[in-house]
Amino acid sequence: MTKLLIKDIEKIDLDEIMDIEKNAYPNHHWSKESFENEIANKLATYKCAMTPQGEIIGFYGFWQILEEAHITTFATHSAFRRRGTAIFLMFDLIDECYKKMIKYVTLEVRAGNVPAISLYEKFGFSTIGMRKKYYQDNNEDALIMFTENIWYDKFKSNYKKLKEQYARVGQ
């Protein structure tokens, strides 16, 4: 995969972001207003991945709550799935956490979203609980996933190995 560019999401990006959001979450997605509010939130980080040609192909967002990053949204364009986009976004997200001195990362994910769960596990997330009937569109359960302290040697060592592994395959 070609090297992607990462940048903060701006209002001008929201039409492309909304296309990805609606495609990724057709039954229950955020509104454009929700994204506008989130990118204005001083306690939040929202970034997108772009091709060298400027096409937005994925994004993530998290809230910083004390020493924790709570991932609020994460999606990739359907045409760019299984091509390293989500991995590239996760590297940037974890690097942002290091820059902001965040210790832990958490999220909720649909219990049936096996590709997403696999991605998060690759990055050191573990399932620590479940929210029953969390998703309003179909009452699907959500897994609560959490990292250990990302500053611990074990996490940092595994993260470094993962980065090296993907650097060797062109990521």
JSON list of C-alpha atoms in Angstrom, two decimals:
[
{"chain": "A", "resi": 1, "resn": "MET", "atom": "CA", "xyz": [0.00, 0.00, 0.00]},
{"chain": "A", "resi": 2, "resn": "THR", "atom": "CA", "xyz": [1.17, 3.50, -0.81]},
{"chain": "A", "resi": 3, "resn": "LYS", "atom": "CA", "xyz": [2.13, 5.66, 2.15]},
{"chain": "A", "resi": 4, "resn": "LEU", "atom": "CA", "xyz": [-0.94, 7.44, 3.45]},
{"chain": "A", "resi": 5, "resn": "LEU", "atom": "CA", "xyz": [-1.12, 10.96, 4.81]},
{"chain": "A", "resi": 6, "resn": "ILE", "atom": "CA", "xyz": [-2.74, 11.67, 8.16]},
{"chain": "A", "resi": 7, "resn": "LYS", "atom": "CA", "xyz": [-4.25, 15.02, 9.07]},
{"chain": "A", "resi": 8, "resn": "ASP", "atom": "CA", "xyz": [-6.69, 16.55, 11.50]},
{"chain": "A", "resi": 9, "resn": "ILE", "atom": "CA", "xyz": [-10.26, 16.42, 10.26]},
{"chain": "A", "resi": 10, "resn": "GLU", "atom": "CA", "xyz": [-11.58, 19.83, 9.25]},
{"chain": "A", "resi": 11, "resn": "LYS", "atom": "CA", "xyz": [-15.09, 20.98, 8.38]},
{"chain": "A", "resi": 12, "resn": "ILE", "atom": "CA", "xyz": [-14.21, 20.88, 4.68]},
{"chain": "A", "resi": 13, "resn": "ASP", "atom": "CA", "xyz": [-13.55, 17.11, 5.01]},
{"chain": "A", "resi": 14, "resn": "LEU", "atom": "CA", "xyz": [-16.94, 16.23, 6.47]},
{"chain": "A", "resi": 15, "resn": "ASP", "atom": "CA", "xyz": [-18.75, 15.37, 3.22]},
{"chain": "A", "resi": 16, "resn": "GLU", "atom": "CA", "xyz": [-16.15, 12.69, 2.47]},
{"chain": "A", "resi": 17, "resn": "ILE", "atom": "CA", "xyz": [-16.15, 11.58, 6.12]},
{"chain": "A", "resi": 18, "resn": "MET", "atom": "CA", "xyz": [-19.95, 11.25, 6.03]},
{"chain": "A", "resi": 19, "resn": "ASP", "atom": "CA", "xyz": [-19.77, 9.08, 2.89]},
{"chain": "A", "resi": 20, "resn": "ILE", "atom": "CA", "xyz": [-17.41, 6.68, 4.67]},
{"chain": "A", "resi": 21, "resn": "GLU", "atom": "CA", "xyz": [-19.47, 6.83, 7.88]},
{"chain": "A", "resi": 22, "resn": "LYS", "atom": "CA", "xyz": [-22.74, 5.99, 6.11]},
{"chain": "A", "resi": 23, "resn": "ASN", "atom": "CA", "xyz": [-21.07, 3.15, 4.21]},
{"chain": "A", "resi": 24, "resn": "ALA", "atom": "CA", "xyz": [-19.40, 1.70, 7.30]},
{"chain": "A", "resi": 25, "resn": "TYR", "atom": "CA", "xyz": [-22.46, 2.10, 9.54]},
{"chain": "A", "resi": 26, "resn": "PRO", "atom": "CA", "xyz": [-25.51, 2.09, 7.23]},
{"chain": "A", "resi": 27, "resn": "ASN", "atom": "CA", "xyz": [-28.10, 1.41, 9.94]},
{"chain": "A", "resi": 28, "resn": "HIS", "atom": "CA", "xyz": [-26.84, 3.75, 12.63]},
{"chain": "A", "resi": 29, "resn": "HIS", "atom": "CA", "xyz": [-24.31, 6.45, 11.84]},
{"chain": "A", "resi": 30, "resn": "TRP", "atom": "CA", "xyz": [-23.27, 9.80, 13.21]},
{"chain": "A", "resi": 31, "resn": "SER", "atom": "CA", "xyz": [-24.73, 13.00, 11.78]},
{"chain": "A", "resi": 32, "resn": "LYS", "atom": "CA", "xyz": [-22.64, 15.71, 10.17]},
{"chain": "A", "resi": 33, "resn": "GLU", "atom": "CA", "xyz": [-23.52, 17.92, 13.16]},
{"chain": "A", "resi": 34, "resn": "SER", "atom": "CA", "xyz": [-22.09, 15.31, 15.51]},
{"chain": "A", "resi": 35, "resn": "PHE", "atom": "CA", "xyz": [-18.79, 15.39, 13.62]},
{"chain": "A", "resi": 36, "resn": "GLU", "atom": "CA", "xyz": [-18.81, 19.20, 13.60]},
{"chain": "A", "resi": 37, "resn": "ASN", "atom": "CA", "xyz": [-19.25, 19.22, 17.37]},
{"chain": "A", "resi": 38, "resn": "GLU", "atom": "CA", "xyz": [-16.56, 16.59, 17.87]},
{"chain": "A", "resi": 39, "resn": "ILE", "atom": "CA", "xyz": [-13.88, 18.29, 15.75]},
{"chain": "A", "resi": 40, "resn": "ALA", "atom": "CA", "xyz": [-14.51, 21.46, 17.78]},
{"chain": "A", "resi": 41, "resn": "ASN", "atom": "CA", "xyz": [-14.17, 19.58, 21.09]},
{"chain": "A", "resi": 42, "resn": "LYS", "atom": "CA", "xyz": [-10.88, 20.56, 22.74]},
{"chain": "A", "resi": 43, "resn": "LEU", "atom": "CA", "xyz": [-10.69, 17.20, 24.57]},
{"chain": "A", "resi": 44, "resn": "ALA", "atom": "CA", "xyz": [-11.03, 15.22, 21.34]},
{"chain": "A", "resi": 45, "resn": "THR", "atom": "CA", "xyz": [-8.70, 14.18, 18.54]},
{"chain": "A", "resi": 46, "resn": "TYR", "atom": "CA", "xyz": [-10.19, 13.44, 15.10]},
{"chain": "A", "resi": 47, "resn": "LYS", "atom": "CA", "xyz": [-7.91, 12.53, 12.21]},
{"chain": "A", "resi": 48, "resn": "CYS", "atom": "CA", "xyz": [-8.28, 11.12, 8.72]},
{"chain": "A", "resi": 49, "resn": "ALA", "atom": "CA", "xyz": [-6.11, 9.11, 6.35]},
{"chain": "A", "resi": 50, "resn": "MET", "atom": "CA", "xyz": [-5.73, 10.36, 2.81]},
{"chain": "A", "resi": 51, "resn": "THR", "atom": "CA", "xyz": [-4.21, 8.97, -0.34]},
{"chain": "A", "resi": 52, "resn": "PRO", "atom": "CA", "xyz": [-1.40, 11.04, -1.90]},
{"chain": "A", "resi": 53, "resn": "GLN", "atom": "CA", "xyz": [-4.09, 12.28, -4.33]},
{"chain": "A", "resi": 54, "resn": "GLY", "atom": "CA", "xyz": [-6.08, 13.74, -1.42]},
{"chain": "A", "resi": 55, "resn": "GLU", "atom": "CA", "xyz": [-8.91, 11.20, -1.20]},
{"chain": "A", "resi": 56, "resn": "ILE", "atom": "CA", "xyz": [-10.02, 10.55, 2.39]},
{"chain": "A", "resi": 57, "resn": "ILE", "atom": "CA", "xyz": [-10.14, 6.80, 2.95]},
{"chain": "A", "resi": 58, "resn": "GLY", "atom": "CA", "xyz": [-10.50, 6.41, 6.71]},
{"chain": "A", "resi": 59, "resn": "PHE", "atom": "CA", "xyz": [-10.70, 8.21, 10.01]},
{"chain": "A", "resi": 60, "resn": "TYR", "atom": "CA", "xyz": [-10.67, 7.88, 13.76]},
{"chain": "A", "resi": 61, "resn": "GLY", "atom": "CA", "xyz": [-11.64, 9.91, 16.77]},
{"chain": "A", "resi": 62, "resn": "PHE", "atom": "CA", "xyz": [-11.04, 9.71, 20.48]},
{"chain": "A", "resi": 63, "resn": "TRP", "atom": "CA", "xyz": [-11.77, 11.65, 23.62]},
{"chain": "A", "resi": 64, "resn": "GLN", "atom": "CA", "xyz": [-9.00, 12.21, 26.11]},
{"chain": "A", "resi": 65, "resn": "ILE", "atom": "CA", "xyz": [-10.40, 11.59, 29.59]},
{"chain": "A", "resi": 66, "resn": "LEU", "atom": "CA", "xyz": [-7.56, 12.15, 32.05]},
{"chain": "A", "resi": 67, "resn": "GLU", "atom": "CA", "xyz": [-5.00, 9.43, 31.22]},
{"chain": "A", "resi": 68, "resn": "GLU", "atom": "CA", "xyz": [-7.32, 7.47, 28.95]},
{"chain": "A", "resi": 69, "resn": "ALA", "atom": "CA", "xyz": [-8.18, 7.69, 25.26]},
{"chain": "A", "resi": 70, "resn": "HIS", "atom": "CA", "xyz": [-11.72, 6.55, 24.53]},
{"chain": "A", "resi": 71, "resn": "ILE", "atom": "CA", "xyz": [-12.07, 5.74, 20.83]},
{"chain": "A", "resi": 72, "resn": "THR", "atom": "CA", "xyz": [-15.41, 7.16, 19.71]},
{"chain": "A", "resi": 73, "resn": "THR", "atom": "CA", "xyz": [-15.26, 6.33, 16.02]},
{"chain": "A", "resi": 74, "resn": "PHE", "atom": "CA", "xyz": [-13.06, 4.39, 13.62]},
{"chain": "A", "resi": 75, "resn": "ALA", "atom": "CA", "xyz": [-13.85, 3.56, 9.99]},
{"chain": "A", "resi": 76, "resn": "THR", "atom": "CA", "xyz": [-12.26, 2.91, 6.62]},
{"chain": "A", "resi": 77, "resn": "HIS", "atom": "CA", "xyz": [-13.65, 3.33, 3.14]},
{"chain": "A", "resi": 78, "resn": "SER", "atom": "CA", "xyz": [-14.96, -0.03, 1.91]},
{"chain": "A", "resi": 79, "resn": "ALA", "atom": "CA", "xyz": [-12.69, 0.08, -1.17]},
{"chain": "A", "resi": 80, "resn": "PHE", "atom": "CA", "xyz": [-9.63, 0.34, 1.09]},
{"chain": "A", "resi": 81, "resn": "ARG", "atom": "CA", "xyz": [-10.42, -2.36, 3.64]},
{"chain": "A", "resi": 82, "resn": "ARG", "atom": "CA", "xyz": [-7.96, -5.21, 4.07]},
{"chain": "A", "resi": 83, "resn": "ARG", "atom": "CA", "xyz": [-5.25, -3.08, 2.47]},
{"chain": "A", "resi": 84, "resn": "GLY", "atom": "CA", "xyz": [-3.58, -1.72, 5.63]},
{"chain": "A", "resi": 85, "resn": "THR", "atom": "CA", "xyz": [-5.60, 1.47, 6.05]},
{"chain": "A", "resi": 86, "resn": "ALA", "atom": "CA", "xyz": [-6.96, 0.55, 9.50]},
{"chain": "A", "resi": 87, "resn": "ILE", "atom": "CA", "xyz": [-3.51, -0.56, 10.66]},
{"chain": "A", "resi": 88, "resn": "PHE", "atom": "CA", "xyz": [-2.01, 2.72, 9.48]},
{"chain": "A", "resi": 89, "resn": "LEU", "atom": "CA", "xyz": [-4.75, 4.62, 11.35]},
{"chain": "A", "resi": 90, "resn": "MET", "atom": "CA", "xyz": [-4.15, 2.60, 14.53]},
{"chain": "A", "resi": 91, "resn": "PHE", "atom": "CA", "xyz": [-0.42, 3.35, 14.41]},
{"chain": "A", "resi": 92, "resn": "ASP", "atom": "CA", "xyz": [-1.24, 7.05, 14.21]},
{"chain": "A", "resi": 93, "resn": "LEU", "atom": "CA", "xyz": [-3.81, 6.80, 17.00]},
{"chain": "A", "resi": 94, "resn": "ILE", "atom": "CA", "xyz": [-1.39, 5.08, 19.39]},
{"chain": "A", "resi": 95, "resn": "ASP", "atom": "CA", "xyz": [1.38, 7.55, 18.45]},
{"chain": "A", "resi": 96, "resn": "GLU", "atom": "CA", "xyz": [-1.04, 10.41, 19.25]},
{"chain": "A", "resi": 97, "resn": "CYS", "atom": "CA", "xyz": [-1.65, 8.81, 22.65]},
{"chain": "A", "resi": 98, "resn": "TYR", "atom": "CA", "xyz": [2.09, 8.80, 23.31]},
{"chain": "A", "resi": 99, "resn": "LYS", "atom": "CA", "xyz": [2.32, 12.48, 22.31]},
{"chain": "A", "resi": 100, "resn": "LYS", "atom": "CA", "xyz": [-0.52, 13.34, 24.67]},
{"chain": "A", "resi": 101, "resn": "MET", "atom": "CA", "xyz": [0.95, 11.25, 27.53]},
{"chain": "A", "resi": 102, "resn": "ILE", "atom": "CA", "xyz": [-2.11, 8.99, 27.55]},
{"chain": "A", "resi": 103, "resn": "LYS", "atom": "CA", "xyz": [-1.69, 5.65, 29.34]},
{"chain": "A", "resi": 104, "resn": "TYR", "atom": "CA", "xyz": [-4.71, 3.56, 28.33]},
{"chain": "A", "resi": 105, "resn": "VAL", "atom": "CA", "xyz": [-6.91, 3.18, 25.25]},
{"chain": "A", "resi": 106, "resn": "THR", "atom": "CA", "xyz": [-10.46, 1.86, 25.35]},
{"chain": "A", "resi": 107, "resn": "LEU", "atom": "CA", "xyz": [-13.40, 1.38, 23.01]},
{"chain": "A", "resi": 108, "resn": "GLU", "atom": "CA", "xyz": [-16.65, -0.45, 22.39]},
{"chain": "A", "resi": 109, "resn": "VAL", "atom": "CA", "xyz": [-16.99, -2.68, 19.35]},
{"chain": "A", "resi": 110, "resn": "ARG", "atom": "CA", "xyz": [-19.86, -4.76, 18.03]},
{"chain": "A", "resi": 111, "resn": "ALA", "atom": "CA", "xyz": [-19.54, -8.29, 19.36]},
{"chain": "A", "resi": 112, "resn": "GLY", "atom": "CA", "xyz": [-20.00, -9.64, 15.83]},
{"chain": "A", "resi": 113, "resn": "ASN", "atom": "CA", "xyz": [-17.42, -7.39, 14.15]},
{"chain": "A", "resi": 114, "resn": "VAL", "atom": "CA", "xyz": [-14.69, -10.00, 13.93]},
{"chain": "A", "resi": 115, "resn": "PRO", "atom": "CA", "xyz": [-12.34, -8.00, 11.61]},
{"chain": "A", "resi": 116, "resn": "ALA", "atom": "CA", "xyz": [-12.37, -5.00, 13.97]},
{"chain": "A", "resi": 117, "resn": "ILE", "atom": "CA", "xyz": [-11.90, -7.16, 17.07]},
{"chain": "A", "resi": 118, "resn": "SER", "atom": "CA", "xyz": [-8.95, -8.88, 15.37]},
{"chain": "A", "resi": 119, "resn": "LEU", "atom": "CA", "xyz": [-7.39, -5.50, 14.54]},
{"chain": "A", "resi": 120, "resn": "TYR", "atom": "CA", "xyz": [-7.74, -4.27, 18.11]},
{"chain": "A", "resi": 121, "resn": "GLU", "atom": "CA", "xyz": [-6.34, -7.48, 19.55]},
{"chain": "A", "resi": 122, "resn": "LYS", "atom": "CA", "xyz": [-3.35, -7.15, 17.23]},
{"chain": "A", "resi": 123, "resn": "PHE", "atom": "CA", "xyz": [-2.71, -3.78, 18.89]},
{"chain": "A", "resi": 124, "resn": "GLY", "atom": "CA", "xyz": [-2.86, -5.19, 22.41]},
{"chain": "A", "resi": 125, "resn": "PHE", "atom": "CA", "xyz": [-6.51, -4.64, 23.30]},
{"chain": "A", "resi": 126, "resn": "SER", "atom": "CA", "xyz": [-8.24, -7.21, 25.50]},
{"chain": "A", "resi": 127, "resn": "THR", "atom": "CA", "xyz": [-11.95, -7.68, 26.11]},
{"chain": "A", "resi": 128, "resn": "ILE", "atom": "CA", "xyz": [-12.76, -6.63, 29.68]},
{"chain": "A", "resi": 129, "resn": "GLY", "atom": "CA", "xyz": [-16.55, -6.60, 29.59]},
{"chain": "A", "resi": 130, "resn": "MET", "atom": "CA", "xyz": [-19.73, -6.40, 27.57]},
{"chain": "A", "resi": 131, "resn": "ARG", "atom": "CA", "xyz": [-22.52, -3.85, 27.18]},
{"chain": "A", "resi": 132, "resn": "LYS", "atom": "CA", "xyz": [-25.72, -5.81, 26.54]},
{"chain": "A", "resi": 133, "resn": "LYS", "atom": "CA", "xyz": [-27.91, -4.54, 23.68]},
{"chain": "A", "resi": 134, "resn": "TYR", "atom": "CA", "xyz": [-25.62, -1.51, 23.27]},
{"chain": "A", "resi": 135, "resn": "TYR", "atom": "CA", "xyz": [-26.29, -0.79, 19.60]},
{"chain": "A", "resi": 136, "resn": "GLN", "atom": "CA", "xyz": [-29.69, 0.78, 19.00]},
{"chain": "A", "resi": 137, "resn": "ASP", "atom": "CA", "xyz": [-30.11, -0.33, 15.39]},
{"chain": "A", "resi": 138, "resn": "ASN", "atom": "CA", "xyz": [-30.22, -4.06, 16.19]},
{"chain": "A", "resi": 139, "resn": "ASN", "atom": "CA", "xyz": [-29.63, -4.43, 19.96]},
{"chain": "A", "resi": 140, "resn": "GLU", "atom": "CA", "xyz": [-26.26, -6.08, 19.33]},
{"chain": "A", "resi": 141, "resn": "ASP", "atom": "CA", "xyz": [-23.95, -6.38, 22.32]},
{"chain": "A", "resi": 142, "resn": "ALA", "atom": "CA", "xyz": [-20.75, -4.35, 22.49]},
{"chain": "A", "resi": 143, "resn": "LEU", "atom": "CA", "xyz": [-17.46, -5.69, 23.74]},
{"chain": "A", "resi": 144, "resn": "ILE", "atom": "CA", "xyz": [-15.53, -3.28, 25.95]},
{"chain": "A", "resi": 145, "resn": "MET", "atom": "CA", "xyz": [-11.89, -3.47, 24.97]},
{"chain": "A", "resi": 146, "resn": "PHE", "atom": "CA", "xyz": [-8.95, -1.92, 26.79]},
{"chain": "A", "resi": 147, "resn": "THR", "atom": "CA", "xyz": [-5.17, -1.81, 26.50]},
{"chain": "A", "resi": 148, "resn": "GLU", "atom": "CA", "xyz": [-2.75, -2.25, 29.33]},
{"chain": "A", "resi": 149, "resn": "ASN", "atom": "CA", "xyz": [-0.67, 0.84, 30.09]},
{"chain": "A", "resi": 150, "resn": "ILE", "atom": "CA", "xyz": [0.88, 1.72, 26.71]},
{"chain": "A", "resi": 151, "resn": "TRP", "atom": "CA", "xyz": [4.00, 2.98, 28.51]},
{"chain": "A", "resi": 152, "resn": "TYR", "atom": "CA", "xyz": [4.76, -0.46, 29.98]},
{"chain": "A", "resi": 153, "resn": "ASP", "atom": "CA", "xyz": [7.76, -2.18, 28.41]},
{"chain": "A", "resi": 154, "resn": "LYS", "atom": "CA", "xyz": [5.69, -5.19, 27.28]},
{"chain": "A", "resi": 155, "resn": "PHE", "atom": "CA", "xyz": [3.22, -3.03, 25.35]},
{"chain": "A", "resi": 156, "resn": "LYS", "atom": "CA", "xyz": [5.94, -0.79, 23.87]},
{"chain": "A", "resi": 157, "resn": "SER", "atom": "CA", "xyz": [7.98, -3.81, 22.79]},
{"chain": "A", "resi": 158, "resn": "ASN", "atom": "CA", "xyz": [5.01, -5.48, 21.06]},
{"chain": "A", "resi": 159, "resn": "TYR", "atom": "CA", "xyz": [4.02, -2.17, 19.45]},
{"chain": "A", "resi": 160, "resn": "LYS", "atom": "CA", "xyz": [7.56, -1.62, 18.14]},
{"chain": "A", "resi": 161, "resn": "LYS", "atom": "CA", "xyz": [7.62, -5.17, 16.68]},
{"chain": "A", "resi": 162, "resn": "LEU", "atom": "CA", "xyz": [4.27, -4.59, 15.00]},
{"chain": "A", "resi": 163, "resn": "LYS", "atom": "CA", "xyz": [5.51, -1.33, 13.46]},
{"chain": "A", "resi": 164, "resn": "GLU", "atom": "CA", "xyz": [8.67, -3.05, 12.22]},
{"chain": "A", "resi": 165, "resn": "GLN", "atom": "CA", "xyz": [6.63, -5.91, 10.77]},
{"chain": "A", "resi": 166, "resn": "TYR", "atom": "CA", "xyz": [4.44, -3.54, 8.76]},
{"chain": "A", "resi": 167, "resn": "ALA", "atom": "CA", "xyz": [7.39, -1.38, 7.72]},
{"chain": "A", "resi": 168, "resn": "ARG", "atom": "CA", "xyz": [8.92, -4.49, 6.11]},
{"chain": "A", "resi": 169, "resn": "VAL", "atom": "CA", "xyz": [5.80, -5.16, 4.04]},
{"chain": "A", "resi": 170, "resn": "GLY", "atom": "CA", "xyz": [5.61, -1.61, 2.75]},
{"chain": "A", "resi": 171, "resn": "GLN", "atom": "CA", "xyz": [3.29, -0.15, 5.34]}
]
